[in-house]
GROMACS .gro file of C-alpha atoms in nm:
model
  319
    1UNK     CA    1  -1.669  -1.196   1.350
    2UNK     CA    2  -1.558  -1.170   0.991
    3UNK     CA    3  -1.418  -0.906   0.678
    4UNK     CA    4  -1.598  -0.904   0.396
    5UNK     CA    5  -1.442  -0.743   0.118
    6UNK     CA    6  -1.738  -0.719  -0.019
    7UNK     CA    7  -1.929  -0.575   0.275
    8UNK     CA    8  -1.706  -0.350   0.279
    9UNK     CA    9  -1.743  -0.231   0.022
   10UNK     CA   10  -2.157  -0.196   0.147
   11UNK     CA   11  -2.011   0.020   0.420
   12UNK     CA   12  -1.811   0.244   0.235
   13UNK     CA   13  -2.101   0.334   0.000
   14UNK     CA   14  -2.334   0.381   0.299
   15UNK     CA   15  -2.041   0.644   0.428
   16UNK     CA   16  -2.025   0.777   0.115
   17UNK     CA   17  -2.421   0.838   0.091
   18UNK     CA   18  -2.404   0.953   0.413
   19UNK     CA   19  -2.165   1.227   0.364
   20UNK     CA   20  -2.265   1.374   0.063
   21UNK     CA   21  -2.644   1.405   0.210
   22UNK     CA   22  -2.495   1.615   0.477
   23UNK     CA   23  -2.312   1.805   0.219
   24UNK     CA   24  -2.689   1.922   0.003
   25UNK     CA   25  -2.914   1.897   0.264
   26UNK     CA   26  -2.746   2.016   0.580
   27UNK     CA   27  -2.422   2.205   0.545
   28UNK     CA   28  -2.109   2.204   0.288
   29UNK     CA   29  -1.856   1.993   0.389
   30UNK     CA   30  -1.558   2.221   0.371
   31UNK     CA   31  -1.345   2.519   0.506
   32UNK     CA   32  -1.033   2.508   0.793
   33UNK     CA   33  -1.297   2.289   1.056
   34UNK     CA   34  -1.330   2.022   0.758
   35UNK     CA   35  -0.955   2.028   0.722
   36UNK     CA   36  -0.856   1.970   1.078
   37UNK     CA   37  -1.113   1.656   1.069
   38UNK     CA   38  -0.879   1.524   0.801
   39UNK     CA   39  -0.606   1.567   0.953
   40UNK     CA   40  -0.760   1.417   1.249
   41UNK     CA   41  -0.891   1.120   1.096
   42UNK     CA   42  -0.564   1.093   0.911
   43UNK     CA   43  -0.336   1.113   1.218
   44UNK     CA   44  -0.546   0.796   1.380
   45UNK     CA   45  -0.738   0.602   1.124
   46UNK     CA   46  -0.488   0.641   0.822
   47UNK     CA   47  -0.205   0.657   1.036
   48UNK     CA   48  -0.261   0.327   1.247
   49UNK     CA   49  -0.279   0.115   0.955
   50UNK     CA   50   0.152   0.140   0.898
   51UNK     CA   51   0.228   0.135   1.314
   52UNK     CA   52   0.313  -0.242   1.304
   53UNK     CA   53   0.582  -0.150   1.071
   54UNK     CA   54   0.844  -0.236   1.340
   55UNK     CA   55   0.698  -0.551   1.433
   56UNK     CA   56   0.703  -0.646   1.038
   57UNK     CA   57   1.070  -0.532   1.034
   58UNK     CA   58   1.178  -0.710   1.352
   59UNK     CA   59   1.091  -0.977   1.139
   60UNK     CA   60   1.347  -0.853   0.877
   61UNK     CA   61   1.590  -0.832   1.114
   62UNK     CA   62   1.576  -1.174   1.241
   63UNK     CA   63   1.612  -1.289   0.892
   64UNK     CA   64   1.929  -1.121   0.884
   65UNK     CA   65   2.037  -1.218   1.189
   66UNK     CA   66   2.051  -0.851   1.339
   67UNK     CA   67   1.976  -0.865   1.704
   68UNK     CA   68   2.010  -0.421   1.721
   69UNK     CA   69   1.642  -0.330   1.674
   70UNK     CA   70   1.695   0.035   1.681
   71UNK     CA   71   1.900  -0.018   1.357
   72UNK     CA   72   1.506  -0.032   1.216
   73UNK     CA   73   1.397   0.295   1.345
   74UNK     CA   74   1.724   0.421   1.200
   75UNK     CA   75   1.653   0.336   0.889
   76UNK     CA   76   1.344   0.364   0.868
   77UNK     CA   77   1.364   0.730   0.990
   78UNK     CA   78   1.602   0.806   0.727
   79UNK     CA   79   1.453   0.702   0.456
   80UNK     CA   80   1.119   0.903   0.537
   81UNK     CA   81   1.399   1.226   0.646
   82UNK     CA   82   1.562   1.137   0.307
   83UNK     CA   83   1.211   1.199   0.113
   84UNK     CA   84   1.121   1.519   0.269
   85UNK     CA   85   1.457   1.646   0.153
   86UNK     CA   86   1.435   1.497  -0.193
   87UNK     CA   87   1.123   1.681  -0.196
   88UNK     CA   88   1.206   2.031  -0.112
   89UNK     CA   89   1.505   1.986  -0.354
   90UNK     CA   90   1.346   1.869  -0.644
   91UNK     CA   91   0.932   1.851  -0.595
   92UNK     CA   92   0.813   1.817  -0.951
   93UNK     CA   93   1.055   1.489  -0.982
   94UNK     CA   94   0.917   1.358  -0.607
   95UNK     CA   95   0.557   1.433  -0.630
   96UNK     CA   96   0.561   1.201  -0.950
   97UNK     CA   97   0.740   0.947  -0.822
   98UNK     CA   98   0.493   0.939  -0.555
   99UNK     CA   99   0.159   0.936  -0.704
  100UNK     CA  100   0.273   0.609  -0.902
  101UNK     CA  101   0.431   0.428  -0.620
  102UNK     CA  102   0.104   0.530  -0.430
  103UNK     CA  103  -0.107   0.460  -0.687
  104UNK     CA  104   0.054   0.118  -0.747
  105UNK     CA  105   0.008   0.099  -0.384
  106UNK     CA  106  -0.375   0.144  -0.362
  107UNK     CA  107  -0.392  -0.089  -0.583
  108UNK     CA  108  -0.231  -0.364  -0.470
  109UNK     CA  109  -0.363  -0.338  -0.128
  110UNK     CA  110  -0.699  -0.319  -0.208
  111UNK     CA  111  -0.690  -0.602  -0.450
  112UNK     CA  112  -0.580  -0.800  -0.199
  113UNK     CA  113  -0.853  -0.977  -0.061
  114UNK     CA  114  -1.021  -1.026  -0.408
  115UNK     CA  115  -1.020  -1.325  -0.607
  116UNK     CA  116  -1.215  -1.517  -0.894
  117UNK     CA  117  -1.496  -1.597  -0.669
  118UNK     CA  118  -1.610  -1.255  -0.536
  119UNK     CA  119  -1.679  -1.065  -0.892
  120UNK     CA  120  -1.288  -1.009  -0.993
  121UNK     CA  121  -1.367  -0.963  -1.372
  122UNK     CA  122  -1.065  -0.799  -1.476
  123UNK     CA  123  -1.022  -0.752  -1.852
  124UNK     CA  124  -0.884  -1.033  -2.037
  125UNK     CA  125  -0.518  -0.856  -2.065
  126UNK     CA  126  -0.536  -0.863  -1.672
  127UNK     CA  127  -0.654  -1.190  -1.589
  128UNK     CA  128  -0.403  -1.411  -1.363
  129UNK     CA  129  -0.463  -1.729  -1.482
  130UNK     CA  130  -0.089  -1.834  -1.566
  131UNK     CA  131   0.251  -1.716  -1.475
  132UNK     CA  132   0.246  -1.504  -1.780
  133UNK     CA  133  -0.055  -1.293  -1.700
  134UNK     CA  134   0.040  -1.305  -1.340
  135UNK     CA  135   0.321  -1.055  -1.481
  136UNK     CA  136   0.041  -0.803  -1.576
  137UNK     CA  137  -0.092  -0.797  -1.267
  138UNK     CA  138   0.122  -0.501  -1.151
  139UNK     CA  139  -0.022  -0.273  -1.463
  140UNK     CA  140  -0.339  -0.368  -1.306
  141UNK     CA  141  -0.269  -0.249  -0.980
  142UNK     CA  142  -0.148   0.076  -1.098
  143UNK     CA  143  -0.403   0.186  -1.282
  144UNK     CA  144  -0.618   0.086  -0.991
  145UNK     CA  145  -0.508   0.261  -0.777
  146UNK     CA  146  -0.446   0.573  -1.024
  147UNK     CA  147  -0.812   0.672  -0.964
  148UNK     CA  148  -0.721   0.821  -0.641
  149UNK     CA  149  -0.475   1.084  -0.852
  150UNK     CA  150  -0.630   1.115  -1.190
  151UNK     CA  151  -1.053   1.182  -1.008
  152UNK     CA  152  -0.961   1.511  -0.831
  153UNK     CA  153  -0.739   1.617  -1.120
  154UNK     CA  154  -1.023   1.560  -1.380
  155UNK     CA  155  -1.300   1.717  -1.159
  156UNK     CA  156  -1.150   1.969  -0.957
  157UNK     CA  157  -0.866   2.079  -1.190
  158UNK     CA  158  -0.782   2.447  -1.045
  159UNK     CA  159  -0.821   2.318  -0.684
  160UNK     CA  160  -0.569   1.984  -0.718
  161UNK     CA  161  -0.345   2.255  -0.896
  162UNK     CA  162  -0.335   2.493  -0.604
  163UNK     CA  163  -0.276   2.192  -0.379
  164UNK     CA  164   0.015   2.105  -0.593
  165UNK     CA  165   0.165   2.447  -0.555
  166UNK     CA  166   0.113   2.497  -0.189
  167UNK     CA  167   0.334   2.166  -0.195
  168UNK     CA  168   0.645   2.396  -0.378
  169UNK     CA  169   0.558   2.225  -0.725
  170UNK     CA  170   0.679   2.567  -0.942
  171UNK     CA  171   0.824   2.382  -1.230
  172UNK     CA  172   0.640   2.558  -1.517
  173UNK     CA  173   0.693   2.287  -1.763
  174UNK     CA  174   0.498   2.053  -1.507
  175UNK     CA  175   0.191   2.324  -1.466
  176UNK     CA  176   0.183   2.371  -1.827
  177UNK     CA  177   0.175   2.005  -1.923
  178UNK     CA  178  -0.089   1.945  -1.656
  179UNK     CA  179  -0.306   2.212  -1.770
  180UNK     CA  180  -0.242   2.105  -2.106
  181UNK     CA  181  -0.359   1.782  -2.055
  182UNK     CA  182  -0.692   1.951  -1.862
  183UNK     CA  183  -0.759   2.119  -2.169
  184UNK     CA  184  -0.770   1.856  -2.354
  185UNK     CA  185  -0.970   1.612  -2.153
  186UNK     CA  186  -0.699   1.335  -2.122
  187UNK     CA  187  -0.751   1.316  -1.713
  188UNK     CA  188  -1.149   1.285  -1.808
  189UNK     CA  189  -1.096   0.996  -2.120
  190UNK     CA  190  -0.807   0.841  -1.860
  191UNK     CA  191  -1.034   0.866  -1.503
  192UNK     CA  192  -1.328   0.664  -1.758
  193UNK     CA  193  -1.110   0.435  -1.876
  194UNK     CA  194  -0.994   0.354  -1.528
  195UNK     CA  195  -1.319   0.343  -1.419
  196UNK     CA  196  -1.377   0.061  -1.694
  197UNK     CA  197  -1.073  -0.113  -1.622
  198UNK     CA  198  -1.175  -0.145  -1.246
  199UNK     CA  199  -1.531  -0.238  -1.332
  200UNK     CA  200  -1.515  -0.540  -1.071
  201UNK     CA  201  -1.435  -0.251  -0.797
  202UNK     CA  202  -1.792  -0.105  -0.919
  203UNK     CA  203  -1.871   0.036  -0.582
  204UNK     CA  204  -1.583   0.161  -0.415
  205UNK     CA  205  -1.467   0.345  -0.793
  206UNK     CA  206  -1.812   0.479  -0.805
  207UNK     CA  207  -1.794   0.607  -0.433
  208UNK     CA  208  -1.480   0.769  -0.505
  209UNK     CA  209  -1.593   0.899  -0.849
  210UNK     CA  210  -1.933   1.060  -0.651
  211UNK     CA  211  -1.683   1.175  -0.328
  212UNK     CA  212  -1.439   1.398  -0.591
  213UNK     CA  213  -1.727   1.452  -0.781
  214UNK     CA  214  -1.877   1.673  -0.441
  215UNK     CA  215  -1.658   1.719  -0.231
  216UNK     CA  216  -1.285   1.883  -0.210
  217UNK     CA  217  -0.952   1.642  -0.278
  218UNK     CA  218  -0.802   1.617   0.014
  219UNK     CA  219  -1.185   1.540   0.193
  220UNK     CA  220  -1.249   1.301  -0.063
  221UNK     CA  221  -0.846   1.106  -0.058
  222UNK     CA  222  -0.953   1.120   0.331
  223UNK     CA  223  -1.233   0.922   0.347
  224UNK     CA  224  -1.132   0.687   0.087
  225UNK     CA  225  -0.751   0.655   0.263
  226UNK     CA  226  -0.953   0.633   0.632
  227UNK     CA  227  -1.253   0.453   0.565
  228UNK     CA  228  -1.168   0.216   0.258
  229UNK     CA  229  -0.751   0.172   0.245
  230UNK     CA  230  -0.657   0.155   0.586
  231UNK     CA  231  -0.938   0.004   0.755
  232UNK     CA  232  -0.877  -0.254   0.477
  233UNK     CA  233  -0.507  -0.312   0.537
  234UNK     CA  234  -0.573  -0.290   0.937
  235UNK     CA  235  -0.808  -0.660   0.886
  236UNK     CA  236  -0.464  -0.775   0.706
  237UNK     CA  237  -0.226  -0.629   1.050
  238UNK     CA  238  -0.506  -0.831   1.278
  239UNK     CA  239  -0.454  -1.148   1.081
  240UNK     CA  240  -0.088  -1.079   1.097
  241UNK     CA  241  -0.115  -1.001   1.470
  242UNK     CA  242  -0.291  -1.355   1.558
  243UNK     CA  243  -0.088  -1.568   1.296
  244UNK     CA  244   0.228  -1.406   1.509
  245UNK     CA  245   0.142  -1.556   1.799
  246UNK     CA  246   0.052  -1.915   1.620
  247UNK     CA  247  -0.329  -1.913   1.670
  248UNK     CA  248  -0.524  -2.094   1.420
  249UNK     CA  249  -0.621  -1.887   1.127
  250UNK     CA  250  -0.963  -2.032   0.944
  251UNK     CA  251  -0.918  -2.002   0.540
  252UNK     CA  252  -1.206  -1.892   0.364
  253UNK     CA  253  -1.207  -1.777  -0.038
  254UNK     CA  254  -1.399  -1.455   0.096
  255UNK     CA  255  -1.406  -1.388   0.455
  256UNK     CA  256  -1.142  -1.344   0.691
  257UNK     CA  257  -1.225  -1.432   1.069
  258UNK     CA  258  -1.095  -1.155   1.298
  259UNK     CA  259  -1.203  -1.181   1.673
  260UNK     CA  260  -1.262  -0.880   1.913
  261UNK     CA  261  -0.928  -0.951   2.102
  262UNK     CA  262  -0.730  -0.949   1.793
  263UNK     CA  263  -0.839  -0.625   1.791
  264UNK     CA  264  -0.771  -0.494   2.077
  265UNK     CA  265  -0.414  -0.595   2.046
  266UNK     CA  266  -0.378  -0.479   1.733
  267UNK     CA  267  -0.471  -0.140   1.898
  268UNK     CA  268  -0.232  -0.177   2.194
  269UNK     CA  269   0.037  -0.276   1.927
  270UNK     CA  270  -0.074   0.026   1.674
  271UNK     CA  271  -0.110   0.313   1.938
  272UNK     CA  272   0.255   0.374   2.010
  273UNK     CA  273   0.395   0.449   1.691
  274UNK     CA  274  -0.005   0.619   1.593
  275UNK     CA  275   0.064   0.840   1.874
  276UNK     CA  276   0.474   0.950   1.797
  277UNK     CA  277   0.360   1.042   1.429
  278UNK     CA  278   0.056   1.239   1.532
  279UNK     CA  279   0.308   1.404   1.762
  280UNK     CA  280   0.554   1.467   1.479
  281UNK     CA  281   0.258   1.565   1.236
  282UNK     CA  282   0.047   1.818   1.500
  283UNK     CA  283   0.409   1.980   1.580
  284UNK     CA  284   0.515   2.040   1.228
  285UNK     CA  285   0.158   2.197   1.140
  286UNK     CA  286   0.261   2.438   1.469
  287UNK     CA  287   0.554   2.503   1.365
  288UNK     CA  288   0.433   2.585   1.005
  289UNK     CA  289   0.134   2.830   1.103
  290UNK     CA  290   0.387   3.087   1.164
  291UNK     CA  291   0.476   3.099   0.819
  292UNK     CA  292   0.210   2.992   0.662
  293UNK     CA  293  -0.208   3.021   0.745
  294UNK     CA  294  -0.359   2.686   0.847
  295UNK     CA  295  -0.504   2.510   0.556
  296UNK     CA  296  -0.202   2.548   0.363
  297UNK     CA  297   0.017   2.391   0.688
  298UNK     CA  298  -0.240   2.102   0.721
  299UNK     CA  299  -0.181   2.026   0.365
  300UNK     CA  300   0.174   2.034   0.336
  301UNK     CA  301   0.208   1.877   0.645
  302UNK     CA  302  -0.078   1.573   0.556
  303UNK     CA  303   0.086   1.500   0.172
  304UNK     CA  304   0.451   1.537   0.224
  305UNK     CA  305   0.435   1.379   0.521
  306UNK     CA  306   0.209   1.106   0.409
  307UNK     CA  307   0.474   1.044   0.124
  308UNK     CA  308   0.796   1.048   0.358
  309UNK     CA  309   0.603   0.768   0.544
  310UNK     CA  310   0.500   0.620   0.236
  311UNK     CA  311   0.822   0.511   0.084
  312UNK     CA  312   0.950   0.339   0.383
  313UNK     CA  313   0.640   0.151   0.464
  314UNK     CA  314   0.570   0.018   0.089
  315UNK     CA  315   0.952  -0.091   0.115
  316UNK     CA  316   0.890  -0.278   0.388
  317UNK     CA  317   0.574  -0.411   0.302
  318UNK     CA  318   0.743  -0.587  -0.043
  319UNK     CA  319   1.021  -0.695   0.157
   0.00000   0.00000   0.00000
């Protein structure tokens, strides 16, 4: 068996097709039932692809020569504790910080199995044909992976707004520049120009184009963070998995071989850690629904906790 970037790519749009047909024809996608499927989906698909974190940091550790493994979870813990404080201190300043580490993050990782035989035509500026280009290849990735912020503010404006509230984003001279910006139809001329920019991406940018086009942000970041990011990364964890354990790894330009049993281990390995954060997640939406009514706990719980785990695992990934 192999991953095709590119037939994944096939996949995603036949998801994509799939859900907004059920959207017009059946029923509207949307409403508390729609949100706990996110969260679902989120709490096992989205989740699994960052629960070999510890193995990737056990490798850390040996580097260091640190034979303590729970020093990992220690830190690790703290630094996604540390963001969720940083966060309810000063949101504005946090939720920034994330969308362009995230956004740099999309980016990267799903650039990653492209190259310059499978339809990478990145403008000129971009191209990584010497060391000196190879240093714009991080602007690349950003704006990427900054049509995953910029689509739902440019077509559902109000909606992303009221999303960033329910997250404790008050600061007035944030809402104002936002809807400043709305008004004047910078995240429109910026989501076309990233759509430009990405033009080698042409299916996955136009599935999530059509997906925040139709349906609500937080369905549409779900089935592109689900079905297209994590899925993604996970075919990068099962290479990981079987070049761990010194099995030979075929190279191809396009494909990478992954076999049913590197699979299922990467399953065994994932389901431990999957199952402590769904724990952590489901308990905190609990916990939350006495102050607040559902949606609005799903969502806090989904994006702040999303970006406490975020920081952490990028960290470790660049390490």
């Amino acid at each position: 068996m192999t991953y095709s970037n590119t037939l994944h790519g096939y996949w995603f749009l036949g998801i994509t097709v799939t859900l907004l047909a059920i959207n017009h024809f059946i029923i509207p996608i949307a409403g508390t039932h729609a949100n706990l499927i996110c969260l679902f989906l989120i709490l096992t698909i989205g989740i699994s692809h960052g629960s070999l974190d510890n193995l990737k940091g056990n490798k850390i550790l040996r580097l260091y020569k640190v034979k303590n493994k729970i020093i990992f979870y220690l830190v690790y813990i703290a630094l996604a504790l540390s963001l969720t404080i940083l966060w309810l201190i000063t949101p504005s300043l946090t939720l920034v910080i994330f969308l362009l580490v995230a956004s740099y993050h999309f980016g990267k990782e799903d650039s990653q199995f492209i190259d310059s035989f499978e339809n990478h035509f990145k403008p000129i500026a971009f191209i990584s044909d010497d060391k000196l280009n190879k240093k714009l290849d991080p602007i690349f990735y950003l704006i990427k992976g900054s049509i995953i912020v910029i689509a739902p503010l440019s077509f559902h404006f109000e909606e992303t707004l009221n999303i960033f509230k329910i997250l404790f984003i008050d600061n007035t001279d944030f809402i104002n520049s936002l809807t400043h910006f709305d008004e004047q139809g910078i995240f429109d001329i910026a989501l076309w120009l990233i759509a430009f920019i990405s033009i080698s991406f042409f299916i996955e940018t136009a599935c999530i184009i059509a997906l925040n086009i139709y349906l609500s942000p937080l369905i549409a970041f779900t089935v592109y963070f689900c079905f297209l990011h994590s899925i993604r990364h996970s075919a990068s964890l099962i290479k990981f998995i079987i070049l761990e354990e010194g099995k030979v790894w075929k190279k191809h330009k396009k494909f990478i071989d992954i076999d049913l049993n590197g699979i299922k281990k990467f399953i065994k390995k994932a389901l431990p850690l999957t199952f402590v954060t769904a724990i952590l997640f489901i308990s905190s939406v609990y916990i939350l629904t006495n102050y607040y009514v559902l949606d609005e706990a799903i969502l806090k719980v989904i994006f702040i906790g999303l970006a406490s785990l975020t920081f952490p695992h990028i960290l470790l990934e660049y390490l």
